[in-house]
C-alpha cells in the first residue's frame, strides 16, 4: 500500500490538464500517444476540445529502484462540470493544481482549489505552458504563492507540449502526496465515484478501496441500496479495463456484477462484503444541486419510455443530471430535468442524440422559486405552469448566487454594466496582482441562466472567468409572462421574469415568434400577457389566394362578395386550425438579444 499514489489534476478551462496527462502517460510508458488528449474519448470532447467526464487511469513508475502505482484522474475545467471534479477529489489523496503561465490564476482555479483543500488533499502547484512566448512565469509564480502560501521552489515549471518538468511532477507526486491510509484486515469499504453503462456487461462501477480487500467471486452488497451481488470481475483501469484477482486497500478499480437496472447504483455509495459488512457507509459526496431546470420532451409521443431509459443510462455516467416526469399541454409527456448550467444542458441534449438516438425538444430553461401564499404556506415551483393563481400569492422568493468574476482592469466598466443590467449588487472588489481584479456580486440566478456567461466572455474578449455558488432565496417582484397564440396559452413558452423586464421581454418574444412561425391559411395573433392583461401583440398575416383575379371591370359589389366569402372561410379555419410551434422558436427565445 505504501507504494500507491492517488491524485487528480485540477485547473481552469484550457490550462492544459489533458495534454499534461498525456505527457505523464507517455513518460511512464503506459500507452503510446497517437493523438492529443488520449483520455478524452467521447466524440463531443474531441470536437469541442473540452473535458466533460473525469477519466481514471493507472500508471506504473519506478523511482529510486522501487516500483510505484500511480492512479491519475483527469478532471473537467468548466464550472458546469464541477460536480465531476468534487467526485474525483473524494477518491484522491493529492492534486496537481495546474496554472497556465500566460493566463495566471482564474476563477475556476480558485474554486477547485478550495474544494481540494476541504478534503485535505496535498496540493502540488504546477505552472504549465512555460514554453509559450506569452508566458509570464515570474508574475504567475507570485499569484500562486499568494494563493497557496507555498514557497517559490515548490512550484514546478512544466509544459504539456514539450514534456518539460514531467519527471519532476512524477517525483513530487511520489514524495509529497501521502500513500492511502486504511486497514487491509478491516471489513471491506469501497467508495463508488463513477459508473458507466455497457450494453453487454451491464453497469460497471468505478470505486476506490478505503479498507479491506475485494476479490473476484466475492459476495458483496451496496450499503445504501442494500442490494446484493457477486463480483464477477474486478480489475484496474488502464486505457481499457484490466482484470485482476484482487484489489487491496488504496487501489482504484472497477467491478462488474451483472447489474441491469441503473437505480441500483448510486455514486457515493459504499461496497462491502455480505458475510462481514462494515459498520457504516463512507461519507460520500454532497447531493448535487441543479441550478437550471428545463423540460425535455420526445418529438414523437411514443418515444416517451425510450427517453426515460436513455436518461437513466445517461444519469449513470453523469450523476449531476436529475429528472422527474411532467406533462405539458403543448408538448405532451416528458421530463423536467435539472442541470448544473447551460453548457451542461447543451451537452446532455447532444449526448441523447448521439449515444441514444433520441430527438428531443427542450423548453426555455428556468430556476426554482419559492412561492408563499396568503395563508402562510410555501411551495417550490420549478416551472411557470405550476404557478398558483396571482390573487392567492403573497410574495415570491427567487434564488440568489454569490458570483466571483476575475478579469483584467481594462474590462471593469463593461462588466459592471452587464451585472447591473442583470440586477446584480456589487459586494466588493479585490485587486489580486498587477492589473487583475476580482469582483464579488450578489445576483439572481434566473438572470444568469440564459446568456450571461456568453456575454461576459464576449465583453472581456475571453479574459474574464466566472464562478458562482448559491446563497439562498430573497423576495422579488416576479410576474408570469404567458405567450398566447390565437388566444391559447403555449405553456412551454411561458416564463417567470422580473416585473421591470416583463414588457420588454414580451415585446421581443412576440417579434421573434412572428419571424419563426410559418404563415398559415388563417391569421395568427401572437400575444404576450401578464395575467389577463395583454402587453404586446404581433399578427402573422394569412396566406391568401387572389380571389378577385377573375373580375375585370364590372361592379365593385362582385369583388366585395368574393372577398366576404373568403373572409368567412378564413374565420372558420381559424376556429378549427392549430398552430405548430417549430423547435427553432424554443431555442430562439434563449438568444433574444
Coordinates of C-alpha atoms in Angstrom, one line a residue:
X1 CA 0.0 0.0 0.0
X2 CA 2.9 2.4 0.7
X3 CA 3.7 2.4 -3.0
X4 CA 0.3 3.6 -4.2
X5 CA -0.4 7.3 -5.0
X6 CA -3.9 8.5 -6.0
X7 CA -4.0 12.0 -7.4
X8 CA -6.1 14.2 -9.7
X9 CA -5.4 17.2 -12.0
X10 CA -7.4 20.3 -11.4
X11 CA -7.3 23.6 -13.3
X12 CA -9.4 26.3 -15.0
X13 CA -10.6 25.6 -18.6
X14 CA -7.9 25.4 -21.2
X15 CA -4.9 25.4 -18.8
X16 CA -3.6 22.2 -20.3
X17 CA -4.8 19.4 -17.9
X18 CA -5.5 16.7 -20.6
X19 CA -2.3 17.5 -22.5
X20 CA -0.2 17.2 -19.3
X21 CA -2.0 13.9 -18.5
X22 CA -0.9 12.7 -22.0
X23 CA 2.7 13.5 -21.2
X24 CA 2.6 11.7 -17.9
X25 CA 1.1 8.6 -19.6
X26 CA 3.8 8.7 -22.3
X27 CA 6.6 9.2 -19.8
X28 CA 5.6 6.2 -17.7
X29 CA 5.2 4.2 -20.9
X30 CA 1.5 3.4 -20.0
X31 CA 0.3 4.0 -23.6
X32 CA 1.6 5.2 -26.9
X33 CA 0.2 8.6 -27.7
X34 CA -1.3 8.6 -31.2
X35 CA -3.2 11.8 -31.0
X36 CA -3.8 14.7 -28.5
X37 CA -5.9 14.3 -25.3
X38 CA -5.9 10.5 -25.2
X39 CA -8.2 10.3 -22.2
X40 CA -11.0 12.4 -23.8
X41 CA -12.6 9.5 -25.6
X42 CA -16.1 11.0 -26.3
X43 CA -16.6 12.4 -29.8
X44 CA -18.1 15.6 -28.2
X45 CA -15.0 16.1 -26.1
X46 CA -12.7 15.9 -29.1
X47 CA -14.9 18.2 -31.2
X48 CA -15.2 20.9 -28.6
X49 CA -11.7 20.5 -27.1
X50 CA -13.1 20.3 -23.6
X51 CA -13.1 17.6 -21.0
X52 CA -16.7 16.6 -20.0
X53 CA -16.0 13.4 -17.9
X54 CA -13.4 12.6 -15.3
X55 CA -11.1 9.9 -16.6
X56 CA -9.2 7.5 -14.3
X57 CA -6.1 5.6 -15.4
X58 CA -3.4 3.7 -13.7
X59 CA 0.4 4.2 -14.4
X60 CA 3.4 2.3 -13.1
X61 CA 6.7 4.2 -12.4
X62 CA 10.0 3.1 -11.0
X63 CA 11.6 5.6 -8.7
X64 CA 14.9 5.0 -6.7
X65 CA 14.7 1.3 -7.5
X66 CA 11.1 0.9 -6.2
X67 CA 8.0 0.3 -8.3
X68 CA 5.1 2.7 -7.6
X69 CA 1.5 2.5 -8.8
X70 CA 0.1 6.0 -9.7
X71 CA -3.7 6.4 -10.2
X72 CA -4.4 9.6 -12.1
X73 CA -7.8 11.2 -12.6
X74 CA -8.0 13.9 -15.3
X75 CA -10.9 16.3 -14.4
X76 CA -13.0 18.8 -16.4
X77 CA -12.3 22.5 -16.0
X78 CA -15.7 24.1 -16.9
X79 CA -17.8 25.4 -14.0
X80 CA -20.8 23.3 -15.3
X81 CA -18.9 20.1 -14.6
X82 CA -17.6 21.0 -11.1
X83 CA -19.6 18.0 -9.7
X84 CA -17.3 15.7 -11.6
X85 CA -14.3 17.4 -10.0
X86 CA -15.8 17.0 -6.5
X87 CA -16.2 13.3 -7.1
X88 CA -12.7 12.8 -8.4
X89 CA -11.3 14.7 -5.4
X90 CA -13.1 12.4 -3.0
X91 CA -11.2 9.4 -4.5
X92 CA -7.7 11.0 -4.1
X93 CA -5.1 12.0 -1.5
X94 CA -3.4 14.7 -3.6
X95 CA -3.9 17.0 -6.5
X96 CA -1.9 18.8 -9.2
X97 CA -3.1 22.3 -9.4
X98 CA -2.2 23.4 -12.9
X99 CA -2.0 27.1 -13.8
X100 CA -1.4 28.5 -17.3
X101 CA 1.8 30.6 -17.3
X102 CA 0.3 33.0 -19.8
X103 CA -3.1 33.5 -18.1
X104 CA -2.4 33.1 -14.4
X105 CA -4.9 32.2 -11.7
X106 CA -8.5 32.3 -12.8
X107 CA -11.9 31.8 -11.1
X108 CA -12.2 28.0 -11.5
X109 CA -8.6 27.6 -10.3
X110 CA -9.6 29.1 -7.0
X111 CA -12.9 27.3 -6.6
X112 CA -11.4 23.9 -7.4
X113 CA -8.5 24.6 -5.0
X114 CA -10.9 25.3 -2.2
X115 CA -12.8 22.1 -3.0
X116 CA -9.5 20.1 -2.8
X117 CA -8.5 21.8 0.5
X118 CA -11.8 20.9 2.1
X119 CA -10.9 17.3 1.5
X120 CA -7.4 17.8 3.0
X121 CA -5.6 17.0 -0.2
X122 CA -1.9 17.6 -0.7
X123 CA -1.6 20.3 -3.4
X124 CA 1.3 20.3 -5.9
X125 CA 1.3 23.6 -7.8
X126 CA 2.3 23.2 -11.5
X127 CA 2.9 26.1 -13.9
X128 CA 2.1 24.8 -17.3
X129 CA 2.8 26.2 -20.8
X130 CA 6.2 27.7 -19.8
X131 CA 7.4 27.3 -23.3
X132 CA 5.0 29.8 -24.8
X133 CA 6.2 33.2 -26.0
X134 CA 3.4 34.9 -24.0
X135 CA 4.3 33.2 -20.7
X136 CA 4.9 35.4 -17.6
X137 CA 6.4 32.9 -15.2
X138 CA 7.5 35.4 -12.6
X139 CA 4.1 37.2 -12.2
X140 CA 2.2 33.9 -12.3
X141 CA 4.5 32.4 -9.6
X142 CA 3.7 35.5 -7.4
X143 CA 0.0 34.8 -7.9
X144 CA 0.4 31.1 -6.9
X145 CA 2.4 32.0 -3.9
X146 CA -0.3 34.5 -2.8
X147 CA -3.0 31.9 -3.3
X148 CA -1.4 28.9 -1.7
X149 CA 1.1 30.4 0.7
X150 CA 3.7 27.9 -0.6
X151 CA 7.4 28.5 -1.3
X152 CA 8.6 29.5 -4.8
X153 CA 10.8 26.5 -5.2
X154 CA 7.8 24.2 -4.6
X155 CA 6.2 25.3 -7.9
X156 CA 7.1 23.0 -10.8
X157 CA 7.6 24.7 -14.2
X158 CA 6.3 22.4 -16.9
X159 CA 5.0 22.2 -20.5
X160 CA 2.5 19.7 -21.6
X161 CA 3.6 20.3 -25.2
X162 CA 7.3 19.7 -24.9
X163 CA 7.3 17.4 -21.9
X164 CA 9.4 19.9 -19.7
X165 CA 9.1 19.2 -16.0
X166 CA 7.2 15.9 -16.3
X167 CA 9.9 13.9 -14.4
X168 CA 9.8 16.5 -11.6
X169 CA 6.0 16.2 -11.4
X170 CA 6.2 12.4 -11.0
X171 CA 8.9 12.7 -8.4
X172 CA 6.8 15.3 -6.5
X173 CA 3.7 13.0 -6.7
X174 CA 5.7 10.2 -5.1
X175 CA 7.5 12.3 -2.5
X176 CA 4.8 14.8 -1.5
X177 CA 1.5 13.0 -1.8
X178 CA 0.8 10.6 1.1
X179 CA 0.1 7.0 0.5
X180 CA -3.6 5.9 1.1
X181 CA -4.5 5.3 4.7
X182 CA -6.5 2.3 5.6
X183 CA -6.6 -1.2 7.2
X184 CA -6.3 -4.2 5.0
X185 CA -7.6 -6.6 7.7
X186 CA -10.7 -4.4 8.4
X187 CA -14.1 -5.2 6.8
X188 CA -14.3 -4.1 3.1
X189 CA -15.3 -0.5 2.5
X190 CA -15.0 0.8 -1.1
X191 CA -16.4 4.2 -2.4
X192 CA -18.1 4.3 -5.8
X193 CA -17.1 7.5 -7.5
X194 CA -18.4 6.9 -11.1
X195 CA -20.2 4.3 -13.2
X196 CA -20.8 3.6 -16.9
X197 CA -23.4 1.5 -18.8
X198 CA -22.2 -1.2 -21.0
X199 CA -24.8 -2.9 -23.2
X200 CA -23.1 -6.3 -23.0
X201 CA -21.8 -6.4 -19.4
X202 CA -24.5 -4.3 -17.6
X203 CA -23.4 -1.5 -15.3
X204 CA -19.8 -1.1 -14.4
X205 CA -19.0 0.8 -11.2
X206 CA -15.6 2.5 -10.6
X207 CA -14.5 2.6 -6.9
X208 CA -11.6 3.2 -4.5
X209 CA -10.9 0.7 -1.8
X210 CA -10.7 2.5 1.6
X211 CA -10.4 -0.5 3.9
X212 CA -10.2 -4.3 3.3
X213 CA -9.7 -6.4 0.2
X214 CA -12.1 -7.3 -2.6
X215 CA -11.5 -10.5 -4.7
X216 CA -13.1 -11.9 -7.9
X217 CA -16.1 -14.0 -6.9
X218 CA -16.7 -12.3 -3.6
X219 CA -20.3 -11.8 -2.5
X220 CA -20.8 -8.1 -2.0
X221 CA -23.6 -5.7 -1.2
X222 CA -24.1 -2.0 -1.8
X223 CA -24.6 -0.3 1.5
X224 CA -27.2 2.4 0.8
X225 CA -29.4 0.4 -1.7
X226 CA -29.0 -2.8 0.3
X227 CA -28.7 -4.9 -3.0
X228 CA -26.5 -8.0 -3.0
X229 CA -24.3 -9.2 -5.9
X230 CA -21.4 -11.5 -6.8
X231 CA -18.3 -9.7 -8.0
X232 CA -17.9 -11.4 -11.4
X233 CA -14.9 -9.4 -12.3
X234 CA -12.8 -6.8 -10.6
X235 CA -9.8 -5.0 -12.1
X236 CA -7.8 -1.8 -12.7
X237 CA -8.4 0.9 -15.2
X238 CA -5.7 1.3 -17.9
X239 CA -6.7 2.6 -21.3
X240 CA -9.0 -0.5 -21.2
X241 CA -10.2 -2.5 -18.2
X242 CA -7.6 -5.0 -17.0
X243 CA -9.0 -7.8 -14.8
X244 CA -7.2 -8.7 -11.5
X245 CA -7.6 -11.4 -8.9
X246 CA -7.9 -8.9 -6.0
X247 CA -7.8 -5.2 -5.2
X248 CA -6.4 -4.2 -1.9
X249 CA -6.7 -1.1 0.3
X250 CA -5.8 2.1 -1.6
X251 CA -6.4 0.6 -5.1
X252 CA -8.7 2.3 -7.6
X253 CA -10.6 -0.1 -10.0
X254 CA -13.9 -1.3 -11.4
X255 CA -16.4 -4.0 -10.5
X256 CA -18.7 -5.9 -12.9
X257 CA -21.5 -7.8 -11.2
X258 CA -24.2 -8.0 -13.9
X259 CA -26.3 -5.1 -12.6
X260 CA -29.1 -4.4 -15.1
X261 CA -31.1 -1.5 -13.6
X262 CA -29.5 1.9 -13.2
X263 CA -31.4 2.7 -9.9
X264 CA -29.3 0.2 -8.1
X265 CA -26.0 2.0 -8.5
X266 CA -25.7 5.4 -6.7
X267 CA -22.5 7.4 -7.0
X268 CA -21.2 7.9 -3.4
X269 CA -22.4 4.5 -2.2
X270 CA -20.2 2.0 -0.3
X271 CA -19.4 -1.5 -1.4
X272 CA -18.9 -4.1 1.4
X273 CA -19.0 -7.9 2.0
X274 CA -22.2 -9.7 2.8
X275 CA -20.6 -12.1 5.4
X276 CA -18.5 -9.4 7.1
X277 CA -20.1 -6.0 6.4
X278 CA -18.6 -2.6 7.6
X279 CA -20.4 -0.7 10.4
X280 CA -21.2 2.4 8.4
X281 CA -21.0 3.8 4.9
X282 CA -18.2 6.1 3.8
X283 CA -19.2 9.8 3.9
X284 CA -19.9 10.2 0.2
X285 CA -20.3 13.4 -1.7
X286 CA -22.8 16.2 -1.2
X287 CA -26.0 15.8 -3.1
X288 CA -25.9 17.6 -6.4
X289 CA -27.9 20.9 -6.5
X290 CA -29.2 21.5 -10.0
X291 CA -29.1 25.2 -11.0
X292 CA -31.1 25.2 -14.2
X293 CA -34.4 23.4 -15.0
X294 CA -35.8 22.7 -18.4
X295 CA -38.4 20.4 -19.8
X296 CA -37.2 17.7 -22.2
X297 CA -39.9 16.2 -24.4
X298 CA -39.7 13.5 -27.1
X299 CA -40.7 14.7 -30.6
X300 CA -42.8 11.5 -31.1
X301 CA -45.1 10.8 -28.2
X302 CA -44.5 7.0 -28.4
X303 CA -40.8 7.6 -27.6
X304 CA -41.5 8.6 -24.0
X305 CA -40.4 5.2 -22.4
X306 CA -37.3 5.2 -24.6
X307 CA -36.4 8.7 -23.4
X308 CA -36.8 7.6 -19.8
X309 CA -34.5 4.6 -20.3
X310 CA -32.0 6.8 -22.1
X311 CA -32.0 9.4 -19.3
X312 CA -31.4 6.7 -16.7
X313 CA -28.4 5.3 -18.6
X314 CA -27.0 8.8 -19.1
X315 CA -27.5 9.6 -15.4
X316 CA -25.2 6.7 -14.5
X317 CA -22.4 8.3 -16.4
X318 CA -23.4 11.9 -15.4
X319 CA -24.6 11.9 -11.8
X320 CA -25.3 15.6 -11.8
X321 CA -28.3 15.1 -14.1
X322 CA -31.6 14.9 -12.3
X323 CA -35.1 14.3 -13.8
X324 CA -38.7 13.8 -13.0
X325 CA -41.8 13.2 -15.2
X326 CA -44.0 16.1 -16.2
X327 CA -46.6 16.9 -18.8
X328 CA -47.4 19.9 -20.9
X329 CA -50.4 20.8 -23.0
X330 CA -48.4 21.8 -26.0
X331 CA -45.8 19.0 -25.9
X332 CA -47.4 16.0 -24.2
X333 CA -45.5 13.9 -21.7
X334 CA -41.8 14.5 -21.0
X335 CA -39.4 15.1 -18.1
X336 CA -38.4 18.1 -16.0
X337 CA -34.6 17.9 -16.0
X338 CA -32.2 19.7 -13.6
X339 CA -28.8 20.7 -15.0
X340 CA -25.7 22.5 -13.5
X341 CA -25.7 25.1 -16.2
X342 CA -26.4 25.9 -19.8
X343 CA -23.4 24.1 -21.3
X344 CA -24.3 21.0 -19.3
X345 CA -27.8 21.2 -20.7
X346 CA -26.4 21.5 -24.3
X347 CA -24.1 18.5 -23.7
X348 CA -26.9 16.4 -22.3
X349 CA -29.0 17.2 -25.4
X350 CA -26.2 16.3 -27.7
X351 CA -25.4 13.0 -25.9
X352 CA -29.1 12.0 -26.0
X353 CA -29.0 12.5 -29.7
X354 CA -25.6 10.8 -30.4
X355 CA -25.5 7.9 -27.9
X356 CA -29.2 7.0 -27.7
X357 CA -30.5 8.4 -31.0
X358 CA -33.2 10.4 -29.1
X359 CA -34.5 13.5 -30.8
X360 CA -35.9 15.9 -28.1
X361 CA -37.4 19.3 -27.7
X362 CA -36.0 21.4 -24.8
X363 CA -38.1 24.2 -23.3
X364 CA -36.9 27.6 -22.0
X365 CA -34.6 26.9 -19.0
X366 CA -35.5 28.5 -15.7
X367 CA -34.7 28.1 -12.0
X368 CA -36.8 27.1 -9.0
X369 CA -38.8 29.7 -7.0
X370 CA -40.4 29.7 -3.5
X371 CA -44.0 30.8 -3.7
X372 CA -45.7 32.0 -0.4
X373 CA -49.4 32.1 -0.3
X374 CA -51.6 34.4 1.8
X375 CA -52.3 31.6 4.3
X376 CA -48.5 31.4 5.1
X377 CA -48.0 28.2 3.2
X378 CA -45.0 27.7 0.8
X379 CA -44.3 25.6 -2.3
X380 CA -41.4 25.2 -4.6
X381 CA -42.2 25.9 -8.2
X382 CA -39.9 24.6 -11.0
X383 CA -41.8 25.8 -14.0
X384 CA -44.1 28.7 -14.7
X385 CA -47.0 26.3 -15.4
X386 CA -47.1 25.3 -11.8
X387 CA -47.6 28.8 -10.5
X388 CA -50.8 29.3 -8.4
X389 CA -53.3 32.0 -9.2
X390 CA -51.8 35.5 -8.8
X391 CA -54.6 36.5 -6.4
X392 CA -53.5 33.8 -3.9
X393 CA -49.8 34.7 -3.9
X394 CA -48.4 36.8 -1.1
X395 CA -44.9 37.0 -2.4
X396 CA -42.3 35.0 -4.4
X397 CA -38.7 34.4 -3.5
X398 CA -36.0 33.7 -6.1
X399 CA -32.6 32.0 -5.6
X400 CA -29.5 34.3 -5.4
X401 CA -25.9 33.5 -6.0
X402 CA -22.6 34.8 -4.9
X403 CA -20.7 35.3 -8.1
X404 CA -16.9 36.0 -8.4
X405 CA -15.6 37.4 -11.6
X406 CA -11.8 37.6 -12.3
X407 CA -10.8 40.0 -15.1
X408 CA -8.2 42.5 -16.1
X409 CA -8.9 46.1 -15.1
X410 CA -9.5 47.2 -18.7
X411 CA -12.9 45.5 -18.7
X412 CA -14.3 46.5 -15.3
X413 CA -16.6 49.1 -16.8
X414 CA -18.5 46.9 -19.3
X415 CA -18.6 44.0 -16.9
X416 CA -20.2 46.2 -14.2
X417 CA -22.8 47.5 -16.7
X418 CA -23.6 43.9 -17.6
X419 CA -24.0 42.8 -14.0
X420 CA -26.2 45.9 -13.1
X421 CA -28.4 45.1 -16.1
X422 CA -28.8 41.6 -14.6
X423 CA -29.9 43.1 -11.3
X424 CA -26.5 42.4 -9.6
X425 CA -25.3 44.2 -6.5
X426 CA -21.5 44.7 -6.1
X427 CA -20.4 43.4 -2.8
X428 CA -16.6 44.1 -3.0
X429 CA -13.7 44.2 -5.4
X430 CA -10.2 42.9 -4.6
X431 CA -7.1 43.6 -6.7
X432 CA -5.2 40.3 -7.0
X433 CA -2.0 41.4 -8.6
X434 CA -0.9 43.9 -11.2
X435 CA -3.9 44.6 -13.4
X436 CA -6.1 41.7 -12.3
X437 CA -9.2 42.3 -10.2
X438 CA -11.8 40.0 -8.6
X439 CA -15.4 41.4 -8.5
X440 CA -17.9 39.9 -6.0
X441 CA -21.5 40.2 -6.9
X442 CA -24.8 39.1 -5.4
X443 CA -27.1 38.3 -8.4
X444 CA -30.4 36.5 -9.0
X445 CA -29.7 33.0 -10.5
X446 CA -32.6 33.4 -13.0
X447 CA -30.8 36.3 -14.7
X448 CA -27.5 34.5 -15.4
X449 CA -29.1 31.2 -16.5
X450 CA -29.7 32.1 -20.1
X451 CA -26.9 34.1 -21.8
X452 CA -24.8 35.8 -19.0
X453 CA -21.7 33.6 -19.5
X454 CA -21.6 34.1 -23.3
X455 CA -22.0 37.9 -22.9
X456 CA -19.3 38.0 -20.2
X457 CA -16.9 36.2 -22.5
X458 CA -17.6 38.4 -25.5
X459 CA -17.3 41.7 -23.5
X460 CA -14.0 40.7 -22.0
X461 CA -12.6 39.1 -25.2
X462 CA -12.5 35.8 -23.3
X463 CA -10.4 37.0 -20.4
X464 CA -13.0 37.1 -17.6
X465 CA -13.5 34.0 -15.7
X466 CA -16.7 33.4 -13.7
X467 CA -17.6 31.1 -10.8
X468 CA -20.6 31.0 -8.5
X469 CA -22.4 29.2 -5.7
X470 CA -25.9 29.5 -4.4
X471 CA -26.5 31.8 -1.4
X472 CA -30.2 31.3 -0.5
X473 CA -33.5 32.9 -1.5
X474 CA -34.7 36.5 -1.5
X475 CA -38.1 38.1 -2.0
X476 CA -38.5 39.6 -5.5
X477 CA -41.2 41.2 -7.7
X478 CA -41.8 38.4 -10.2
X479 CA -44.6 38.0 -12.8
X480 CA -45.6 35.1 -15.0
X481 CA -45.4 36.1 -18.7
X482 CA -47.6 34.0 -20.9
X483 CA -47.4 33.7 -24.7
X484 CA -50.8 33.3 -26.4
X485 CA -51.3 32.0 -30.0
X486 CA -54.8 32.8 -31.2
X487 CA -55.9 33.2 -27.6
X488 CA -54.4 29.9 -26.4
X489 CA -51.5 29.9 -24.0
X490 CA -48.4 27.9 -25.0
X491 CA -47.2 26.7 -21.6
X492 CA -43.8 25.7 -22.9
X493 CA -43.0 29.3 -23.8
X494 CA -44.2 30.9 -20.6
X495 CA -41.5 32.3 -18.3
X496 CA -41.2 33.9 -14.8
X497 CA -39.5 37.2 -15.1
X498 CA -38.9 40.3 -13.1
X499 CA -41.6 42.9 -13.3
X500 CA -39.2 45.6 -14.8
X501 CA -38.2 43.3 -17.6
X502 CA -41.6 41.9 -18.5
X503 CA -42.8 44.5 -21.1
X504 CA -39.5 44.5 -23.0
X505 CA -39.2 40.7 -22.9
X506 CA -42.9 40.2 -24.0
X507 CA -42.5 42.6 -27.0
X508 CA -39.2 40.9 -28.1
X509 CA -40.7 37.4 -27.8
X510 CA -43.7 38.3 -29.9
X511 CA -41.4 39.9 -32.6
X512 CA -39.2 36.8 -32.6
X513 CA -42.1 34.4 -32.9
X514 CA -43.5 36.4 -35.8
X515 CA -40.3 35.7 -37.7
X516 CA -40.2 32.0 -36.8
X517 CA -43.7 30.7 -37.1
X518 CA -44.6 29.8 -40.7
X519 CA -47.6 31.6 -42.2
X520 CA -50.8 29.6 -42.2
X521 CA -54.1 29.7 -44.3
X522 CA -55.5 31.9 -41.5
X523 CA -54.3 34.9 -39.5
X524 CA -52.4 34.2 -36.3
X525 CA -52.4 36.6 -33.3
X526 CA -49.3 36.3 -31.1
X527 CA -49.8 38.0 -27.8
X528 CA -47.8 38.4 -24.6
X529 CA -49.9 38.6 -21.4
X530 CA -49.4 39.1 -17.7
X531 CA -52.4 37.6 -16.1
X532 CA -55.4 38.9 -18.1
X533 CA -53.5 42.0 -19.3
X534 CA -52.1 41.8 -22.9
X535 CA -48.9 43.8 -23.0
X536 CA -47.7 43.1 -26.6
X537 CA -49.1 41.8 -29.9
X538 CA -47.9 40.8 -33.3
X539 CA -50.0 39.4 -36.2
X540 CA -48.9 36.9 -38.8
X541 CA -50.9 37.6 -42.0
X542 CA -52.8 34.7 -43.7
X543 CA -51.6 33.2 -46.9
X544 CA -54.4 34.0 -49.3
X545 CA -55.4 33.4 -52.9
X546 CA -56.3 36.4 -55.0
X547 CA -60.0 35.6 -55.4
X548 CA -60.7 38.8 -57.3
X549 CA -58.3 37.9 -60.2
X550 CA -61.1 36.8 -62.5
X551 CA -63.1 40.1 -62.1
X552 CA -62.0 42.7 -64.5
X553 CA -64.3 45.7 -64.8
X554 CA -67.9 45.3 -63.7
X555 CA -69.5 46.4 -60.4
X556 CA -67.4 46.6 -57.2
X557 CA -70.0 44.6 -55.4
X558 CA -68.9 41.5 -57.2
X559 CA -65.4 41.8 -55.8
X560 CA -66.8 42.6 -52.4
X561 CA -68.9 39.5 -52.4
X562 CA -66.0 37.2 -53.2
X563 CA -63.8 38.8 -50.5
X564 CA -66.5 38.4 -47.9
X565 CA -66.9 34.8 -48.8
X566 CA -63.1 34.3 -48.4
X567 CA -63.1 36.1 -45.1
X568 CA -65.8 33.8 -43.7
X569 CA -63.8 30.7 -44.8
X570 CA -60.7 32.1 -43.1
X571 CA -62.7 32.7 -39.9
X572 CA -64.0 29.2 -39.9
X573 CA -60.5 27.8 -40.4
X574 CA -59.1 29.9 -37.6
X575 CA -61.6 28.3 -35.2
X576 CA -60.5 24.7 -36.0
X577 CA -56.9 25.4 -37.1
X578 CA -53.9 24.7 -34.8
X579 CA -50.6 26.4 -34.8
X580 CA -47.4 24.3 -34.8
X581 CA -44.5 26.0 -32.9
X582 CA -41.2 24.9 -34.5
X583 CA -38.3 23.7 -32.3
X584 CA -36.3 26.7 -33.5
X585 CA -38.8 29.0 -31.7
X586 CA -38.0 27.5 -28.3
X587 CA -34.3 27.9 -28.9
X588 CA -34.5 31.4 -30.3
X589 CA -36.2 32.6 -27.1
X590 CA -32.9 31.9 -25.3
X591 CA -30.9 34.1 -27.7
X592 CA -33.2 37.0 -27.7
X593 CA -30.6 39.8 -27.8

